[in-house]
MMTF fields as JSON, N, C-alpha, C and O atoms, coordinates in Angstrom:
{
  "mmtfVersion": "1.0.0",
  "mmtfProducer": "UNKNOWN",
  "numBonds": 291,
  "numAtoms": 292,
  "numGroups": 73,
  "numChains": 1,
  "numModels": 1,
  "chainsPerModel": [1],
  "groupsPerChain": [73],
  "chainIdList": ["A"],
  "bondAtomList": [4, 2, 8, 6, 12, 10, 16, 14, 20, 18, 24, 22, 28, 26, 32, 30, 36, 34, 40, 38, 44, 42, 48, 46, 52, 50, 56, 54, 60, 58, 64, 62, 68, 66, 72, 70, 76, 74, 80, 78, 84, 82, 88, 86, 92, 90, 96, 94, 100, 98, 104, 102, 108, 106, 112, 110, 116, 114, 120, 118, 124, 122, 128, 126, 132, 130, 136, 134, 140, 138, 144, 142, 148, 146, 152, 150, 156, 154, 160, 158, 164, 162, 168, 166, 172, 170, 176, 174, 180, 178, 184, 182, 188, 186, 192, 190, 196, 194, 200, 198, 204, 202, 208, 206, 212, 210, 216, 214, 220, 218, 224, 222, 228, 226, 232, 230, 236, 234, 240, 238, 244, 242, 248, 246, 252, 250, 256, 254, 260, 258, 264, 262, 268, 266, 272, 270, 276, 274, 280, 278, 284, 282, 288, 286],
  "bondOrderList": [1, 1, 1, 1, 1, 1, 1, 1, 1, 1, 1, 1, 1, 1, 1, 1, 1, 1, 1, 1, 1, 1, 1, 1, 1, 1, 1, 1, 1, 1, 1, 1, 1, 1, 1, 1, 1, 1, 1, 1, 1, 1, 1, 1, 1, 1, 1, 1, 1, 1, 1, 1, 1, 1, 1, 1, 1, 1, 1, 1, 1, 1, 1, 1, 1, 1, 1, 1, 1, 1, 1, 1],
  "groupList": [{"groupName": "UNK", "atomNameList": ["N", "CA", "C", "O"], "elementList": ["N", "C", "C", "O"], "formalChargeList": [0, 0, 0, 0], "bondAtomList": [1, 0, 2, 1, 3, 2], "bondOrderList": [1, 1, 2], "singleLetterCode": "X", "chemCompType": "L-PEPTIDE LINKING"}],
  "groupTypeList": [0, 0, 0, 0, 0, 0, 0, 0, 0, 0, 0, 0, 0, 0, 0, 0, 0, 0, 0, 0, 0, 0, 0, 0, 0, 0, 0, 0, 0, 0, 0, 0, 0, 0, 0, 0, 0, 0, 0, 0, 0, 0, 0, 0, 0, 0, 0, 0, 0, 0, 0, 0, 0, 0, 0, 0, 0, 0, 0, 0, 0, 0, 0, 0, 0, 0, 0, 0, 0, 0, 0, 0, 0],
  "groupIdList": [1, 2, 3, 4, 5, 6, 7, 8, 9, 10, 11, 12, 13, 14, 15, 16, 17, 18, 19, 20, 21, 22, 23, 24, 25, 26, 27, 28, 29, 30, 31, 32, 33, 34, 35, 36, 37, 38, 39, 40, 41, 42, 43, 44, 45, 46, 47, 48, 49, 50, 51, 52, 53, 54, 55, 56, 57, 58, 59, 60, 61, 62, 63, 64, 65, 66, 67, 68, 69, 70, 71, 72, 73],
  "secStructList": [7, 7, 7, 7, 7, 7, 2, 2, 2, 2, 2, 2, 2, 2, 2, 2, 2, 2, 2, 2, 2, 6, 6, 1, 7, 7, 7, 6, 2, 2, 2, 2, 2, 2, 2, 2, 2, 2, 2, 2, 2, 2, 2, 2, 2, 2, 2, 2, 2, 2, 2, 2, 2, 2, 2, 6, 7, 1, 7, 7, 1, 1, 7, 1, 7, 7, 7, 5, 6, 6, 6, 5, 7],
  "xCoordList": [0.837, 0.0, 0.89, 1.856, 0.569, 1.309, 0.73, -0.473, 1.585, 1.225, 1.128, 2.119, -0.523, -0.363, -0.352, -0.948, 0.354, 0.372, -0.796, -1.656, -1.012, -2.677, -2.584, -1.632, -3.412, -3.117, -2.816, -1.88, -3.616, -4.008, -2.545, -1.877, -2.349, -0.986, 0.453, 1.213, 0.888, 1.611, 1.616, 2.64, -0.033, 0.083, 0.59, 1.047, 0.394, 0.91, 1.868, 2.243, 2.821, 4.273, 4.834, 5.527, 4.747, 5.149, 5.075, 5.874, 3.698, 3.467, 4.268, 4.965, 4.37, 5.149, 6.244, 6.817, 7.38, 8.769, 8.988, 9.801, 7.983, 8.679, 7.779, 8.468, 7.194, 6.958, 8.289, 8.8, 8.715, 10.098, 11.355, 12.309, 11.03, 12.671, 12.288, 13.069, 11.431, 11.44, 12.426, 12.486, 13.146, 14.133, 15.593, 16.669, 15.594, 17.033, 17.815, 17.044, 18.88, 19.035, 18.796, 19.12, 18.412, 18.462, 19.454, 19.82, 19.446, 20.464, 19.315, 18.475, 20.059, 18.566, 18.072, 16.863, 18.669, 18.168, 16.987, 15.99, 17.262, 16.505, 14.814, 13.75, 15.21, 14.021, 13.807, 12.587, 13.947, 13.196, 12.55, 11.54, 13.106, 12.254, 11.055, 10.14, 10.589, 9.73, 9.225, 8.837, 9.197, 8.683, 8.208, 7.563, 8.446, 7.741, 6.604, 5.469, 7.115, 6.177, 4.379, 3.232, 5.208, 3.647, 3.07, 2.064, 3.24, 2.903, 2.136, 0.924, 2.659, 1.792, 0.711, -0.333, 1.073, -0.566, -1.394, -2.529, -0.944, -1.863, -2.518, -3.723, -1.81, -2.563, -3.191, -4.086, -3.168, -4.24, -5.544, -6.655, -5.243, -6.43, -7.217, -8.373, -6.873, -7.223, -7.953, -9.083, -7.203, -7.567, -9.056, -9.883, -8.992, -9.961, -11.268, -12.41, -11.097, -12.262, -13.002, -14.161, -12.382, -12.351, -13.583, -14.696, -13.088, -13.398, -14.947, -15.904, -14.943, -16.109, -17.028, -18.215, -16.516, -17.484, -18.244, -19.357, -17.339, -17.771, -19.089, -20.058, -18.538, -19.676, -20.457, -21.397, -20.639, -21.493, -21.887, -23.005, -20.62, -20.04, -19.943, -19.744, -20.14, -19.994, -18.685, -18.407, -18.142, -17.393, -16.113, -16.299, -14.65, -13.874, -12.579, -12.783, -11.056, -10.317, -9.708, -9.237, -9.858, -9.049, -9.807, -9.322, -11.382, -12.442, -13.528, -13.844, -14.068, -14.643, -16.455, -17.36, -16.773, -17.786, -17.831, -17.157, -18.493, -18.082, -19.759, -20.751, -19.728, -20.942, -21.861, -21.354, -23.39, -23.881, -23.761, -23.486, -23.937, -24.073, -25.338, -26.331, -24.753, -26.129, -25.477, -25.784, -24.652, -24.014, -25.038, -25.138, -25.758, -26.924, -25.55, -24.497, -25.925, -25.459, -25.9, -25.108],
  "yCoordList": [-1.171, 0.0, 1.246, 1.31, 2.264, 3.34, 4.342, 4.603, 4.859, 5.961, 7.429, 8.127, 7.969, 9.595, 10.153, 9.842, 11.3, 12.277, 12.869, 12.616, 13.546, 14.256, 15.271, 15.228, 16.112, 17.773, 17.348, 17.935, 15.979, 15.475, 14.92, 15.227, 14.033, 13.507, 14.14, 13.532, 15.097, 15.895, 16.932, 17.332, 17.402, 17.888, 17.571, 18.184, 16.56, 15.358, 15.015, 14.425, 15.236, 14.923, 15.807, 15.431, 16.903, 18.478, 18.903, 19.38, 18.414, 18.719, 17.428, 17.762, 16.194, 15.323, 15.755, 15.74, 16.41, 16.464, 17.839, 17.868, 18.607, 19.891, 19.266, 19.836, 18.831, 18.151, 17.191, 17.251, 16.458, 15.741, 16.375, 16.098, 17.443, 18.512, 19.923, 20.867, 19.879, 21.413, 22.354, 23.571, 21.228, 21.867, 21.361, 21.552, 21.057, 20.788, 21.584, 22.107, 21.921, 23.34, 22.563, 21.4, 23.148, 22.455, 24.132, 25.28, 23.147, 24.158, 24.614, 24.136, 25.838, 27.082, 26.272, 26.104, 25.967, 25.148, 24.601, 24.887, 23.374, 22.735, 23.196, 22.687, 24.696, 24.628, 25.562, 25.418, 26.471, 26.871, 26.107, 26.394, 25.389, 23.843, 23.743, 24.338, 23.298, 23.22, 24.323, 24.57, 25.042, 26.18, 26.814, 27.863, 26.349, 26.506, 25.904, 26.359, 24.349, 23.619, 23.681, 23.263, 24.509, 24.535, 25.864, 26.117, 26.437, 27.924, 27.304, 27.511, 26.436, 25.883, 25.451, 25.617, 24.463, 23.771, 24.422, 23.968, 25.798, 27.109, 27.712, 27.538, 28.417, 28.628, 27.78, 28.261, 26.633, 25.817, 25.493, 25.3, 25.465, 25.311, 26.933, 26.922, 27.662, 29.013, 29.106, 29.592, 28.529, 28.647, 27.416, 27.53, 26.439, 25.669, 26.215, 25.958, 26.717, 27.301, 28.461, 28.694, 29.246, 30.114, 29.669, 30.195, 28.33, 27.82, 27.208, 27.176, 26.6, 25.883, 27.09, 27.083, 27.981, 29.628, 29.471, 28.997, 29.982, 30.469, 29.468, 29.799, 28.164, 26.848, 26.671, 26.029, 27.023, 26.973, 25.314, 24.8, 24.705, 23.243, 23.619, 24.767, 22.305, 22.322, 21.006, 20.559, 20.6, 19.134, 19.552, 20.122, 19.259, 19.836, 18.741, 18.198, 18.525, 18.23, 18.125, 17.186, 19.23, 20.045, 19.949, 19.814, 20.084, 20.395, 19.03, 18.448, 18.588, 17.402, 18.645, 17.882, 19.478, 20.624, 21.797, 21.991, 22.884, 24.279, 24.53, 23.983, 25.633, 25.972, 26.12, 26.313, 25.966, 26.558, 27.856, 28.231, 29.071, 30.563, 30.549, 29.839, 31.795, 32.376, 31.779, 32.245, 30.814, 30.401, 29.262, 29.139, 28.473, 27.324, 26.37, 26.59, 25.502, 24.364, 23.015, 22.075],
  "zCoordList": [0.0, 0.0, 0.0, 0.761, -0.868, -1.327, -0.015, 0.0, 1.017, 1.78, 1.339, 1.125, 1.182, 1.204, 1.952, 2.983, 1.817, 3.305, 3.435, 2.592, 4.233, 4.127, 5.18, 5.959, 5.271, 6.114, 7.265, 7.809, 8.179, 9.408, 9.947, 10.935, 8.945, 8.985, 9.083, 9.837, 8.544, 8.072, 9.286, 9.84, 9.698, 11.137, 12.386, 13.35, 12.109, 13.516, 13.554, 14.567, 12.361, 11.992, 12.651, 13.597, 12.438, 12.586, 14.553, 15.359, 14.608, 16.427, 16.981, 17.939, 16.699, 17.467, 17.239, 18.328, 15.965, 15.52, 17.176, 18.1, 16.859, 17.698, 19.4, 20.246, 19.819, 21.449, 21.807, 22.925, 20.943, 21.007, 21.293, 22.021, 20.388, 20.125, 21.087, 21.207, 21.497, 22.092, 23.178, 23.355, 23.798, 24.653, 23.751, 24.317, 23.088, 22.176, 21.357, 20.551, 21.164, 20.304, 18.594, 18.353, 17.963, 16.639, 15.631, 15.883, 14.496, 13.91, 12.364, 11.601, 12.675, 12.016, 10.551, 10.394, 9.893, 8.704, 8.693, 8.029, 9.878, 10.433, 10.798, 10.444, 11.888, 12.401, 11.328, 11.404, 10.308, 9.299, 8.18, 7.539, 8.114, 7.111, 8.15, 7.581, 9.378, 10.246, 9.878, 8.737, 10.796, 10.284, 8.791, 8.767, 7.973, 6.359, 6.501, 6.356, 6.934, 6.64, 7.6, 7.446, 8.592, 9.453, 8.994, 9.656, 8.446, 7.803, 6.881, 6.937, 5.864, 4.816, 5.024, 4.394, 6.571, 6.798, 7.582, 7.726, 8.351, 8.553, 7.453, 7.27, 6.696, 5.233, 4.731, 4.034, 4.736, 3.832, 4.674, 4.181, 5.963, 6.355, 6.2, 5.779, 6.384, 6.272, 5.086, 5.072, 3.746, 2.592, 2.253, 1.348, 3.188, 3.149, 4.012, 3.631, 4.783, 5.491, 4.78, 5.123, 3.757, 3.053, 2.281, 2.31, 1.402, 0.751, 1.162, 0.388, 2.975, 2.851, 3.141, 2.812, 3.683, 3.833, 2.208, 1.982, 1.288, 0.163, -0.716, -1.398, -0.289, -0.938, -0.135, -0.604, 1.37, 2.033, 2.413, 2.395, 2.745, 2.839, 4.409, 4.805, 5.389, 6.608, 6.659, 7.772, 5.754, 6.391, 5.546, 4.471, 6.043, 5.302, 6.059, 7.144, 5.144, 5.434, 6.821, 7.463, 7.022, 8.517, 9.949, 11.073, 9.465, 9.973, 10.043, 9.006, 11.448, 11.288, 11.169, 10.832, 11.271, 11.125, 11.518, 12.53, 11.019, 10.962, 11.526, 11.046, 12.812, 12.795, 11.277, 10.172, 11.584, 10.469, 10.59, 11.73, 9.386, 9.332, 10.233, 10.397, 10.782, 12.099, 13.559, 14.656, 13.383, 14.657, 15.229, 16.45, 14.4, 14.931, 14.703, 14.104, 15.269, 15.028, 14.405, 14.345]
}
């Protein structure tokens, strides 16, 4: 079975890599590659919520549901 990465996955990569390393010095390369990469999966969720706003979609990648508009649930 061929593994894809996916926002969820890739998130969890990222929060376990830096809960592991957080008191360690790492060398700047390093933690700026990290750092790209969680920017990306901030923006995309950003860009996905955007998205389920605009289609008026409640179920999304990132998101297991989004209030309805009006704040009902």
């Amino acid at each position: 079975m061929t593994y894809r990465p996916n926002p969820d996955s890739l998130a969890g990569l990222v929060l376990g890599f830096l809960s592991r390393n957080h008191e360690k010095p790492m060398p700047i390369d390093r933690a700026k590659a990290v750092a790209e990469v969680a920017a990306v999966l901030v923006n995309s969720a950003k860009v996905e919520v955007q998205y389920l706003k605009a289609t008026q979609q409640r179920r999304g990648t990132f998101f297991e549901a989004l209030p309805a508009p009006g704040g009902g649930a």
